[in-house]
Amino acid sequence: MAKKRIRIDMEDSDGAKYDIKLEGNVTREKVLKIFEMMDLMNIEEEQETTNMDSVGAKIWNIVDKFFPMGKFTSTNILEKYEDEYNEPIKLSIISTYLSRFSTKGKIDRTRTGREWTYQTLKIGQKQR
């Protein structure tokens, strides 16, 4: 059995950086202790700031709001986007952003016939 290794890089609000490595018998309890330590040091999880002025943030909001578990296509996103924001958008723009989200590992992209089918990746799916 291979050794388990976890590396956590953190930065606090003052700019101090922390690098924590766990090797060997890594258990859930040990990882939870790390998060407790982060809480004591006022280190928060990295959160993406959502600027709803950007097209990418709006598209991600649609994905997250309407398709958190199921599969969807760029056309599904186009319809929901135009309904939600009352503004037109080109299908090619949506496809570009979905491709970028796939490259970043946020969504899974599968070729289905002539179009791509997407599905949001959850934490368990990312560890494959």
Short mmCIF file of the N, C-alpha and C atoms (twelve columns), coordinates in Angstrom:
data_MODEL
# 
_entry.id   MODEL 
# 
loop_
_atom_site.group_PDB 
_atom_site.id 
_atom_site.type_symbol 
_atom_site.label_atom_id 
_atom_site.label_alt_id 
_atom_site.label_comp_id 
_atom_site.label_asym_id 
_atom_site.label_seq_id 
_atom_site.Cartn_x 
_atom_site.Cartn_y 
_atom_site.Cartn_z 
_atom_site.pdbx_PDB_model_num 
ATOM 1   N N  . MET A 1   0.837   -1.189 0.000   1 
ATOM 2   C CA . MET A 1   0.000   0.000  0.000   1 
ATOM 3   C C  . MET A 1   0.880   1.249  0.000   1 
ATOM 4   N N  . ALA A 2   0.579   2.182  -0.895  1 
ATOM 5   C CA . ALA A 2   1.364   3.407  -1.012  1 
ATOM 6   C C  . ALA A 2   1.065   4.343  0.150   1 
ATOM 7   N N  . LYS A 3   2.093   5.111  0.505   1 
ATOM 8   C CA . LYS A 3   1.898   6.106  1.555   1 
ATOM 9   C C  . LYS A 3   0.960   7.190  1.062   1 
ATOM 10  N N  . LYS A 4   0.100   7.645  1.961   1 
ATOM 11  C CA . LYS A 4   -0.768  8.766  1.632   1 
ATOM 12  C C  . LYS A 4   -0.010  10.053 1.913   1 
ATOM 13  N N  . ARG A 5   -0.218  11.027 1.026   1 
ATOM 14  C CA . ARG A 5   0.410   12.329 1.209   1 
ATOM 15  C C  . ARG A 5   -0.600  13.422 0.928   1 
ATOM 16  N N  . ILE A 6   -0.638  14.386 1.824   1 
ATOM 17  C CA . ILE A 6   -1.495  15.551 1.631   1 
ATOM 18  C C  . ILE A 6   -0.635  16.779 1.882   1 
ATOM 19  N N  . ARG A 7   -0.756  17.757 0.998   1 
ATOM 20  C CA . ARG A 7   -0.031  19.015 1.161   1 
ATOM 21  C C  . ARG A 7   -1.056  20.136 1.147   1 
ATOM 22  N N  . ILE A 8   -0.973  21.019 2.122   1 
ATOM 23  C CA . ILE A 8   -1.885  22.148 2.229   1 
ATOM 24  C C  . ILE A 8   -1.061  23.426 2.263   1 
ATOM 25  N N  . ASP A 9   -1.292  24.297 1.291   1 
ATOM 26  C CA . ASP A 9   -0.641  25.603 1.252   1 
ATOM 27  C C  . ASP A 9   -1.686  26.643 1.624   1 
ATOM 28  N N  . MET A 10  -1.334  27.518 2.550   1 
ATOM 29  C CA . MET A 10  -2.280  28.516 3.033   1 
ATOM 30  C C  . MET A 10  -1.610  29.877 3.118   1 
ATOM 31  N N  . GLU A 11  -2.448  30.887 3.128   1 
ATOM 32  C CA . GLU A 11  -1.968  32.250 3.337   1 
ATOM 33  C C  . GLU A 11  -2.995  32.970 4.202   1 
ATOM 34  N N  . ASP A 12  -2.531  33.655 5.254   1 
ATOM 35  C CA . ASP A 12  -3.475  34.367 6.107   1 
ATOM 36  C C  . ASP A 12  -3.707  35.774 5.580   1 
ATOM 37  N N  . SER A 13  -4.579  36.513 6.247   1 
ATOM 38  C CA . SER A 13  -4.950  37.843 5.778   1 
ATOM 39  C C  . SER A 13  -3.789  38.833 5.839   1 
ATOM 40  N N  . ASP A 14  -2.751  38.530 6.625   1 
ATOM 41  C CA . ASP A 14  -1.574  39.398 6.721   1 
ATOM 42  C C  . ASP A 14  -0.520  39.077 5.667   1 
ATOM 43  N N  . GLY A 15  -0.766  38.014 4.895   1 
ATOM 44  C CA . GLY A 15  0.182   37.638 3.843   1 
ATOM 45  C C  . GLY A 15  1.179   36.560 4.248   1 
ATOM 46  N N  . ALA A 16  1.107   36.076 5.501   1 
ATOM 47  C CA . ALA A 16  2.001   35.002 5.928   1 
ATOM 48  C C  . ALA A 16  1.578   33.696 5.263   1 
ATOM 49  N N  . LYS A 17  2.563   32.938 4.797   1 
ATOM 50  C CA . LYS A 17  2.264   31.695 4.088   1 
ATOM 51  C C  . LYS A 17  2.614   30.498 4.956   1 
ATOM 52  N N  . TYR A 18  1.782   29.453 4.858   1 
ATOM 53  C CA . TYR A 18  1.957   28.230 5.628   1 
ATOM 54  C C  . TYR A 18  1.934   27.047 4.669   1 
ATOM 55  N N  . ASP A 19  2.841   26.104 4.893   1 
ATOM 56  C CA . ASP A 19  2.920   24.905 4.069   1 
ATOM 57  C C  . ASP A 19  2.890   23.710 5.013   1 
ATOM 58  N N  . ILE A 20  1.826   22.919 4.945   1 
ATOM 59  C CA . ILE A 20  1.668   21.776 5.838   1 
ATOM 60  C C  . ILE A 20  1.667   20.500 4.998   1 
ATOM 61  N N  . LYS A 21  2.455   19.522 5.422   1 
ATOM 62  C CA . LYS A 21  2.505   18.245 4.708   1 
ATOM 63  C C  . LYS A 21  2.181   17.126 5.692   1 
ATOM 64  N N  . LEU A 22  1.287   16.261 5.285   1 
ATOM 65  C CA . LEU A 22  0.955   15.077 6.065   1 
ATOM 66  C C  . LEU A 22  1.350   13.860 5.230   1 
ATOM 67  N N  . GLU A 23  2.097   12.943 5.806   1 
ATOM 68  C CA . GLU A 23  2.497   11.734 5.090   1 
ATOM 69  C C  . GLU A 23  2.281   10.532 5.988   1 
ATOM 70  N N  . GLY A 24  1.983   9.401  5.355   1 
ATOM 71  C CA . GLY A 24  1.826   8.163  6.110   1 
ATOM 72  C C  . GLY A 24  0.380   7.860  6.415   1 
ATOM 73  N N  . ASN A 25  0.086   7.620  7.691   1 
ATOM 74  C CA . ASN A 25  -1.250  7.255  8.125   1 
ATOM 75  C C  . ASN A 25  -2.105  8.512  8.282   1 
ATOM 76  N N  . VAL A 26  -2.595  9.033  7.164   1 
ATOM 77  C CA . VAL A 26  -3.405  10.250 7.164   1 
ATOM 78  C C  . VAL A 26  -4.861  9.847  7.380   1 
ATOM 79  N N  . THR A 27  -5.428  10.359 8.461   1 
ATOM 80  C CA . THR A 27  -6.818  10.035 8.772   1 
ATOM 81  C C  . THR A 27  -7.676  11.289 8.684   1 
ATOM 82  N N  . ARG A 28  -8.961  11.060 8.656   1 
ATOM 83  C CA . ARG A 28  -9.919  12.166 8.621   1 
ATOM 84  C C  . ARG A 28  -9.739  13.064 9.841   1 
ATOM 85  N N  . GLU A 29  -9.511  12.461 10.993  1 
ATOM 86  C CA . GLU A 29  -9.357  13.222 12.229  1 
ATOM 87  C C  . GLU A 29  -8.142  14.148 12.160  1 
ATOM 88  N N  . LYS A 30  -7.051  13.660 11.571  1 
ATOM 89  C CA . LYS A 30  -5.846  14.483 11.471  1 
ATOM 90  C C  . LYS A 30  -6.083  15.676 10.540  1 
ATOM 91  N N  . VAL A 31  -6.776  15.444 9.458   1 
ATOM 92  C CA . VAL A 31  -7.080  16.532 8.530   1 
ATOM 93  C C  . VAL A 31  -8.015  17.543 9.197   1 
ATOM 94  N N  . LEU A 32  -8.986  17.063 9.950   1 
ATOM 95  C CA . LEU A 32  -9.895  17.966 10.664  1 
ATOM 96  C C  . LEU A 32  -9.141  18.820 11.686  1 
ATOM 97  N N  . LYS A 33  -8.103  18.254 12.306  1 
ATOM 98  C CA . LYS A 33  -7.294  19.028 13.250  1 
ATOM 99  C C  . LYS A 33  -6.570  20.168 12.539  1 
ATOM 100 N N  . ILE A 34  -6.146  19.909 11.306  1 
ATOM 101 C CA . ILE A 34  -5.500  20.969 10.520  1 
ATOM 102 C C  . ILE A 34  -6.491  22.115 10.293  1 
ATOM 103 N N  . PHE A 35  -7.736  21.761 9.940   1 
ATOM 104 C CA . PHE A 35  -8.746  22.795 9.715   1 
ATOM 105 C C  . PHE A 35  -9.083  23.536 11.007  1 
ATOM 106 N N  . GLU A 36  -9.063  22.842 12.131  1 
ATOM 107 C CA . GLU A 36  -9.274  23.509 13.415  1 
ATOM 108 C C  . GLU A 36  -8.148  24.496 13.682  1 
ATOM 109 N N  . MET A 37  -6.917  24.090 13.353  1 
ATOM 110 C CA . MET A 37  -5.770  24.970 13.535  1 
ATOM 111 C C  . MET A 37  -5.916  26.210 12.632  1 
ATOM 112 N N  . MET A 38  -6.380  25.998 11.393  1 
ATOM 113 C CA . MET A 38  -6.595  27.124 10.484  1 
ATOM 114 C C  . MET A 38  -7.621  28.090 11.069  1 
ATOM 115 N N  . ASP A 39  -8.650  27.545 11.680  1 
ATOM 116 C CA . ASP A 39  -9.687  28.366 12.291  1 
ATOM 117 C C  . ASP A 39  -9.108  29.180 13.446  1 
ATOM 118 N N  . LEU A 40  -8.262  28.564 14.266  1 
ATOM 119 C CA . LEU A 40  -7.635  29.273 15.382  1 
ATOM 120 C C  . LEU A 40  -6.744  30.408 14.897  1 
ATOM 121 N N  . MET A 41  -6.126  30.205 13.735  1 
ATOM 122 C CA . MET A 41  -5.216  31.209 13.190  1 
ATOM 123 C C  . MET A 41  -5.940  32.205 12.283  1 
ATOM 124 N N  . ASN A 42  -7.263  32.092 12.199  1 
ATOM 125 C CA . ASN A 42  -8.082  32.958 11.343  1 
ATOM 126 C C  . ASN A 42  -7.692  32.869 9.874   1 
ATOM 127 N N  . ILE A 43  -7.393  31.671 9.425   1 
ATOM 128 C CA . ILE A 43  -7.130  31.440 8.017   1 
ATOM 129 C C  . ILE A 43  -8.405  30.864 7.440   1 
ATOM 130 N N  . GLU A 44  -8.953  31.549 6.462   1 
ATOM 131 C CA . GLU A 44  -10.197 31.102 5.858   1 
ATOM 132 C C  . GLU A 44  -9.914  30.361 4.573   1 
ATOM 133 N N  . GLU A 45  -10.879 29.519 4.189   1 
ATOM 134 C CA . GLU A 45  -10.772 28.822 2.919   1 
ATOM 135 C C  . GLU A 45  -10.713 29.838 1.806   1 
ATOM 136 N N  . GLU A 46  -9.972  29.471 0.764   1 
ATOM 137 C CA . GLU A 46  -9.902  30.358 -0.391  1 
ATOM 138 C C  . GLU A 46  -11.257 30.366 -1.067  1 
ATOM 139 N N  . GLN A 47  -11.823 31.533 -1.201  1 
ATOM 140 C CA . GLN A 47  -13.125 31.679 -1.835  1 
ATOM 141 C C  . GLN A 47  -12.949 32.538 -3.065  1 
ATOM 142 N N  . GLU A 48  -13.543 32.104 -4.160  1 
ATOM 143 C CA . GLU A 48  -13.519 32.927 -5.349  1 
ATOM 144 C C  . GLU A 48  -14.536 34.039 -5.160  1 
ATOM 145 N N  . THR A 49  -14.108 35.261 -5.424  1 
ATOM 146 C CA . THR A 49  -15.053 36.354 -5.334  1 
ATOM 147 C C  . THR A 49  -15.907 36.332 -6.589  1 
ATOM 148 N N  . THR A 50  -17.185 36.453 -6.399  1 
ATOM 149 C CA . THR A 50  -18.108 36.390 -7.522  1 
ATOM 150 C C  . THR A 50  -18.466 37.796 -7.939  1 
ATOM 151 N N  . ASN A 51  -17.941 38.186 -9.072  1 
ATOM 152 C CA . ASN A 51  -18.248 39.486 -9.647  1 
ATOM 153 C C  . ASN A 51  -19.303 39.248 -10.717 1 
ATOM 154 N N  . MET A 52  -20.535 39.577 -10.434 1 
ATOM 155 C CA . MET A 52  -21.623 39.291 -11.359 1 
ATOM 156 C C  . MET A 52  -21.605 40.219 -12.572 1 
ATOM 157 N N  . ASP A 53  -20.591 41.081 -12.666 1 
ATOM 158 C CA . ASP A 53  -20.449 41.899 -13.861 1 
ATOM 159 C C  . ASP A 53  -19.738 41.123 -14.961 1 
ATOM 160 N N  . SER A 54  -19.017 40.078 -14.614 1 
ATOM 161 C CA . SER A 54  -18.287 39.317 -15.626 1 
ATOM 162 C C  . SER A 54  -19.171 38.218 -16.206 1 
ATOM 163 N N  . VAL A 55  -18.994 37.970 -17.483 1 
ATOM 164 C CA . VAL A 55  -19.777 36.956 -18.179 1 
ATOM 165 C C  . VAL A 55  -19.487 35.574 -17.600 1 
ATOM 166 N N  . GLY A 56  -18.209 35.300 -17.316 1 
ATOM 167 C CA . GLY A 56  -17.828 34.004 -16.757 1 
ATOM 168 C C  . GLY A 56  -18.511 33.719 -15.429 1 
ATOM 169 N N  . ALA A 57  -18.592 34.729 -14.575 1 
ATOM 170 C CA . ALA A 57  -19.247 34.561 -13.272 1 
ATOM 171 C C  . ALA A 57  -20.736 34.303 -13.449 1 
ATOM 172 N N  . LYS A 58  -21.344 34.985 -14.413 1 
ATOM 173 C CA . LYS A 58  -22.770 34.774 -14.670 1 
ATOM 174 C C  . LYS A 58  -23.021 33.356 -15.191 1 
ATOM 175 N N  . ILE A 59  -22.164 32.903 -16.090 1 
ATOM 176 C CA . ILE A 59  -22.320 31.542 -16.634 1 
ATOM 177 C C  . ILE A 59  -22.137 30.527 -15.528 1 
ATOM 178 N N  . TRP A 60  -21.108 30.725 -14.676 1 
ATOM 179 C CA . TRP A 60  -20.890 29.775 -13.578 1 
ATOM 180 C C  . TRP A 60  -22.080 29.798 -12.618 1 
ATOM 181 N N  . ASN A 61  -22.655 30.959 -12.377 1 
ATOM 182 C CA . ASN A 61  -23.832 31.062 -11.518 1 
ATOM 183 C C  . ASN A 61  -24.988 30.228 -12.079 1 
ATOM 184 N N  . ILE A 62  -25.185 30.266 -13.387 1 
ATOM 185 C CA . ILE A 62  -26.237 29.471 -14.031 1 
ATOM 186 C C  . ILE A 62  -25.956 27.983 -13.846 1 
ATOM 187 N N  . VAL A 63  -24.712 27.578 -14.076 1 
ATOM 188 C CA . VAL A 63  -24.337 26.167 -13.915 1 
ATOM 189 C C  . VAL A 63  -24.604 25.715 -12.486 1 
ATOM 190 N N  . ASP A 64  -24.135 26.521 -11.536 1 
ATOM 191 C CA . ASP A 64  -24.255 26.166 -10.119 1 
ATOM 192 C C  . ASP A 64  -25.707 26.179 -9.640  1 
ATOM 193 N N  . LYS A 65  -26.497 27.113 -10.134 1 
ATOM 194 C CA . LYS A 65  -27.881 27.270 -9.680  1 
ATOM 195 C C  . LYS A 65  -28.834 26.240 -10.293 1 
ATOM 196 N N  . PHE A 66  -28.702 25.998 -11.595 1 
ATOM 197 C CA . PHE A 66  -29.673 25.150 -12.291 1 
ATOM 198 C C  . PHE A 66  -29.194 23.727 -12.567 1 
ATOM 199 N N  . PHE A 67  -27.893 23.500 -12.572 1 
ATOM 200 C CA . PHE A 67  -27.367 22.171 -12.916 1 
ATOM 201 C C  . PHE A 67  -26.295 21.701 -11.923 1 
ATOM 202 N N  . PRO A 68  -26.586 21.729 -10.624 1 
ATOM 203 C CA . PRO A 68  -25.553 21.333 -9.653  1 
ATOM 204 C C  . PRO A 68  -25.208 19.846 -9.704  1 
ATOM 205 N N  . MET A 69  -26.114 19.004 -10.187 1 
ATOM 206 C CA . MET A 69  -25.859 17.558 -10.193 1 
ATOM 207 C C  . MET A 69  -26.004 16.946 -11.588 1 
ATOM 208 N N  . GLY A 70  -26.963 17.407 -12.367 1 
ATOM 209 C CA . GLY A 70  -27.285 16.767 -13.635 1 
ATOM 210 C C  . GLY A 70  -26.392 17.201 -14.781 1 
ATOM 211 N N  . LYS A 71  -26.641 16.567 -15.923 1 
ATOM 212 C CA . LYS A 71  -25.894 16.893 -17.129 1 
ATOM 213 C C  . LYS A 71  -26.588 18.033 -17.858 1 
ATOM 214 N N  . PHE A 72  -25.800 18.775 -18.633 1 
ATOM 215 C CA . PHE A 72  -26.341 19.907 -19.382 1 
ATOM 216 C C  . PHE A 72  -25.496 20.152 -20.619 1 
ATOM 217 N N  . THR A 73  -26.046 20.955 -21.524 1 
ATOM 218 C CA . THR A 73  -25.335 21.334 -22.740 1 
ATOM 219 C C  . THR A 73  -25.164 22.844 -22.760 1 
ATOM 220 N N  . SER A 74  -24.381 23.324 -23.697 1 
ATOM 221 C CA . SER A 74  -24.198 24.771 -23.821 1 
ATOM 222 C C  . SER A 74  -25.520 25.450 -24.193 1 
ATOM 223 N N  . THR A 75  -26.370 24.746 -24.944 1 
ATOM 224 C CA . THR A 75  -27.682 25.297 -25.304 1 
ATOM 225 C C  . THR A 75  -28.561 25.463 -24.062 1 
ATOM 226 N N  . ASN A 76  -28.503 24.493 -23.131 1 
ATOM 227 C CA . ASN A 76  -29.244 24.629 -21.871 1 
ATOM 228 C C  . ASN A 76  -28.802 25.882 -21.120 1 
ATOM 229 N N  . ILE A 77  -27.495 26.111 -21.081 1 
ATOM 230 C CA . ILE A 77  -26.950 27.284 -20.384 1 
ATOM 231 C C  . ILE A 77  -27.402 28.563 -21.089 1 
ATOM 232 N N  . LEU A 78  -27.375 28.562 -22.418 1 
ATOM 233 C CA . LEU A 78  -27.813 29.727 -23.196 1 
ATOM 234 C C  . LEU A 78  -29.245 30.120 -22.837 1 
ATOM 235 N N  . GLU A 79  -30.135 29.141 -22.810 1 
ATOM 236 C CA . GLU A 79  -31.540 29.419 -22.494 1 
ATOM 237 C C  . GLU A 79  -31.703 29.985 -21.089 1 
ATOM 238 N N  . LYS A 80  -31.059 29.345 -20.107 1 
ATOM 239 C CA . LYS A 80  -31.167 29.808 -18.715 1 
ATOM 240 C C  . LYS A 80  -30.521 31.182 -18.543 1 
ATOM 241 N N  . TYR A 81  -29.373 31.400 -19.213 1 
ATOM 242 C CA . TYR A 81  -28.681 32.685 -19.121 1 
ATOM 243 C C  . TYR A 81  -29.580 33.822 -19.593 1 
ATOM 244 N N  . GLU A 82  -30.176 33.646 -20.772 1 
ATOM 245 C CA . GLU A 82  -31.025 34.702 -21.322 1 
ATOM 246 C C  . GLU A 82  -32.283 34.930 -20.481 1 
ATOM 247 N N  . ASP A 83  -32.816 33.863 -19.891 1 
ATOM 248 C CA . ASP A 83  -33.970 34.007 -18.998 1 
ATOM 249 C C  . ASP A 83  -33.585 34.736 -17.707 1 
ATOM 250 N N  . GLU A 84  -32.441 34.349 -17.141 1 
ATOM 251 C CA . GLU A 84  -32.010 34.872 -15.847 1 
ATOM 252 C C  . GLU A 84  -31.557 36.332 -15.927 1 
ATOM 253 N N  . TYR A 85  -30.785 36.666 -16.956 1 
ATOM 254 C CA . TYR A 85  -30.173 38.001 -17.025 1 
ATOM 255 C C  . TYR A 85  -30.809 38.933 -18.053 1 
ATOM 256 N N  . ASN A 86  -31.801 38.434 -18.794 1 
ATOM 257 C CA . ASN A 86  -32.498 39.243 -19.796 1 
ATOM 258 C C  . ASN A 86  -31.542 39.953 -20.750 1 
ATOM 259 N N  . GLU A 87  -30.510 39.254 -21.167 1 
ATOM 260 C CA . GLU A 87  -29.577 39.812 -22.137 1 
ATOM 261 C C  . GLU A 87  -29.124 38.704 -23.079 1 
ATOM 262 N N  . PRO A 88  -28.931 39.034 -24.355 1 
ATOM 263 C CA . PRO A 88  -28.506 38.010 -25.311 1 
ATOM 264 C C  . PRO A 88  -27.033 37.653 -25.129 1 
ATOM 265 N N  . ILE A 89  -26.690 36.431 -25.515 1 
ATOM 266 C CA . ILE A 89  -25.303 35.977 -25.472 1 
ATOM 267 C C  . ILE A 89  -25.128 34.960 -26.588 1 
ATOM 268 N N  . LYS A 90  -23.953 34.954 -27.188 1 
ATOM 269 C CA . LYS A 90  -23.676 34.007 -28.267 1 
ATOM 270 C C  . LYS A 90  -23.351 32.638 -27.686 1 
ATOM 271 N N  . LEU A 91  -23.800 31.609 -28.389 1 
ATOM 272 C CA . LEU A 91  -23.535 30.234 -27.963 1 
ATOM 273 C C  . LEU A 91  -22.029 29.963 -27.918 1 
ATOM 274 N N  . SER A 92  -21.270 30.562 -28.825 1 
ATOM 275 C CA . SER A 92  -19.818 30.353 -28.858 1 
ATOM 276 C C  . SER A 92  -19.140 30.881 -27.595 1 
ATOM 277 N N  . ILE A 93  -19.661 31.951 -27.018 1 
ATOM 278 C CA . ILE A 93  -19.099 32.495 -25.776 1 
ATOM 279 C C  . ILE A 93  -19.337 31.515 -24.637 1 
ATOM 280 N N  . ILE A 94  -20.538 30.988 -24.560 1 
ATOM 281 C CA . ILE A 94  -20.850 30.012 -23.516 1 
ATOM 282 C C  . ILE A 94  -19.972 28.775 -23.673 1 
ATOM 283 N N  . SER A 95  -19.826 28.291 -24.898 1 
ATOM 284 C CA . SER A 95  -18.988 27.114 -25.157 1 
ATOM 285 C C  . SER A 95  -17.551 27.357 -24.739 1 
ATOM 286 N N  . THR A 96  -17.046 28.550 -24.996 1 
ATOM 287 C CA . THR A 96  -15.669 28.895 -24.612 1 
ATOM 288 C C  . THR A 96  -15.504 28.842 -23.098 1 
ATOM 289 N N  . TYR A 97  -16.436 29.446 -22.378 1 
ATOM 290 C CA . TYR A 97  -16.343 29.431 -20.915 1 
ATOM 291 C C  . TYR A 97  -16.489 28.017 -20.353 1 
ATOM 292 N N  . LEU A 98  -17.400 27.219 -20.905 1 
ATOM 293 C CA . LEU A 98  -17.562 25.842 -20.426 1 
ATOM 294 C C  . LEU A 98  -16.293 25.041 -20.679 1 
ATOM 295 N N  . SER A 99  -15.649 25.278 -21.801 1 
ATOM 296 C CA . SER A 99  -14.373 24.615 -22.094 1 
ATOM 297 C C  . SER A 99  -13.312 25.011 -21.070 1 
ATOM 298 N N  . ARG A 100 -13.273 26.286 -20.711 1 
ATOM 299 C CA . ARG A 100 -12.315 26.754 -19.694 1 
ATOM 300 C C  . ARG A 100 -12.607 26.131 -18.332 1 
ATOM 301 N N  . PHE A 101 -13.895 26.059 -17.975 1 
ATOM 302 C CA . PHE A 101 -14.258 25.425 -16.699 1 
ATOM 303 C C  . PHE A 101 -13.825 23.965 -16.688 1 
ATOM 304 N N  . SER A 102 -13.933 23.302 -17.828 1 
ATOM 305 C CA . SER A 102 -13.514 21.907 -17.938 1 
ATOM 306 C C  . SER A 102 -11.996 21.784 -17.763 1 
ATOM 307 N N  . THR A 103 -11.256 22.684 -18.396 1 
ATOM 308 C CA . THR A 103 -9.792  22.681 -18.274 1 
ATOM 309 C C  . THR A 103 -9.356  22.909 -16.835 1 
ATOM 310 N N  . LYS A 104 -10.096 23.755 -16.110 1 
ATOM 311 C CA . LYS A 104 -9.779  24.047 -14.706 1 
ATOM 312 C C  . LYS A 104 -10.224 22.932 -13.756 1 
ATOM 313 N N  . GLY A 105 -10.964 21.932 -14.281 1 
ATOM 314 C CA . GLY A 105 -11.411 20.830 -13.438 1 
ATOM 315 C C  . GLY A 105 -12.685 21.113 -12.665 1 
ATOM 316 N N  . LYS A 106 -13.429 22.126 -13.058 1 
ATOM 317 C CA . LYS A 106 -14.679 22.447 -12.366 1 
ATOM 318 C C  . LYS A 106 -15.841 21.611 -12.892 1 
ATOM 319 N N  . ILE A 107 -15.795 21.276 -14.183 1 
ATOM 320 C CA . ILE A 107 -16.846 20.468 -14.787 1 
ATOM 321 C C  . ILE A 107 -16.225 19.382 -15.653 1 
ATOM 322 N N  . ASP A 108 -16.977 18.325 -15.876 1 
ATOM 323 C CA . ASP A 108 -16.558 17.226 -16.744 1 
ATOM 324 C C  . ASP A 108 -17.183 17.446 -18.115 1 
ATOM 325 N N  . ARG A 109 -16.432 17.177 -19.169 1 
ATOM 326 C CA . ARG A 109 -16.898 17.421 -20.532 1 
ATOM 327 C C  . ARG A 109 -16.801 16.123 -21.324 1 
ATOM 328 N N  . THR A 110 -17.926 15.702 -21.923 1 
ATOM 329 C CA . THR A 110 -17.991 14.454 -22.686 1 
ATOM 330 C C  . THR A 110 -18.636 14.730 -24.040 1 
ATOM 331 N N  . ARG A 111 -18.049 14.149 -25.072 1 
ATOM 332 C CA . ARG A 111 -18.606 14.310 -26.420 1 
ATOM 333 C C  . ARG A 111 -19.821 13.403 -26.558 1 
ATOM 334 N N  . THR A 112 -20.969 13.963 -26.921 1 
ATOM 335 C CA . THR A 112 -22.194 13.198 -27.127 1 
ATOM 336 C C  . THR A 112 -22.719 13.553 -28.513 1 
ATOM 337 N N  . GLY A 113 -22.465 12.677 -29.480 1 
ATOM 338 C CA . GLY A 113 -22.882 12.970 -30.854 1 
ATOM 339 C C  . GLY A 113 -22.125 14.156 -31.393 1 
ATOM 340 N N  . ARG A 114 -22.873 15.190 -31.795 1 
ATOM 341 C CA . ARG A 114 -22.257 16.392 -32.359 1 
ATOM 342 C C  . ARG A 114 -22.013 17.488 -31.330 1 
ATOM 343 N N  . GLU A 115 -22.434 17.263 -30.094 1 
ATOM 344 C CA . GLU A 115 -22.255 18.315 -29.095 1 
ATOM 345 C C  . GLU A 115 -21.577 17.779 -27.838 1 
ATOM 346 N N  . TRP A 116 -21.169 18.701 -26.988 1 
ATOM 347 C CA . TRP A 116 -20.554 18.350 -25.710 1 
ATOM 348 C C  . TRP A 116 -21.632 18.315 -24.628 1 
ATOM 349 N N  . THR A 117 -21.490 17.346 -23.733 1 
ATOM 350 C CA . THR A 117 -22.343 17.267 -22.546 1 
ATOM 351 C C  . THR A 117 -21.452 17.550 -21.345 1 
ATOM 352 N N  . TYR A 118 -21.942 18.362 -20.436 1 
ATOM 353 C CA . TYR A 118 -21.166 18.768 -19.264 1 
ATOM 354 C C  . TYR A 118 -21.840 18.285 -17.988 1 
ATOM 355 N N  . GLN A 119 -21.033 18.136 -16.933 1 
ATOM 356 C CA . GLN A 119 -21.558 17.799 -15.612 1 
ATOM 357 C C  . GLN A 119 -20.619 18.389 -14.577 1 
ATOM 358 N N  . THR A 120 -21.194 18.994 -13.548 1 
ATOM 359 C CA . THR A 120 -20.401 19.585 -12.483 1 
ATOM 360 C C  . THR A 120 -19.651 18.499 -11.733 1 
ATOM 361 N N  . LEU A 121 -18.363 18.747 -11.462 1 
ATOM 362 C CA . LEU A 121 -17.551 17.802 -10.700 1 
ATOM 363 C C  . LEU A 121 -17.665 18.114 -9.226  1 
ATOM 364 N N  . LYS A 122 -17.919 17.096 -8.448  1 
ATOM 365 C CA . LYS A 122 -17.949 17.246 -7.003  1 
ATOM 366 C C  . LYS A 122 -16.612 16.751 -6.457  1 
ATOM 367 N N  . ILE A 123 -16.327 16.982 -5.178  1 
ATOM 368 C CA . ILE A 123 -15.037 16.641 -4.577  1 
ATOM 369 C C  . ILE A 123 -14.700 15.163 -4.780  1 
ATOM 370 N N  . GLY A 124 -15.639 14.283 -4.580  1 
ATOM 371 C CA . GLY A 124 -15.385 12.844 -4.751  1 
ATOM 372 C C  . GLY A 124 -14.992 12.487 -6.162  1 
ATOM 373 N N  . GLN A 125 -15.534 13.176 -7.165  1 
ATOM 374 C CA . GLN A 125 -15.230 12.897 -8.555  1 
ATOM 375 C C  . GLN A 125 -13.854 13.411 -8.930  1 
ATOM 376 N N  . LYS A 126 -13.376 14.477 -8.309  1 
ATOM 377 C CA . LYS A 126 -12.083 15.074 -8.650  1 
ATOM 378 C C  . LYS A 126 -10.916 14.172 -8.224  1 
ATOM 379 N N  . GLN A 127 -11.132 13.254 -7.284  1 
ATOM 380 C CA . GLN A 127 -10.043 12.446 -6.754  1 
ATOM 381 C C  . GLN A 127 -9.750  11.218 -7.596  1 
ATOM 382 N N  . ARG A 128 -10.448 11.034 -8.718  1 
ATOM 383 C CA . ARG A 128 -10.227 9.862  -9.553  1 
ATOM 384 C C  . ARG A 128 -8.853  9.816  -10.129 1 
# 
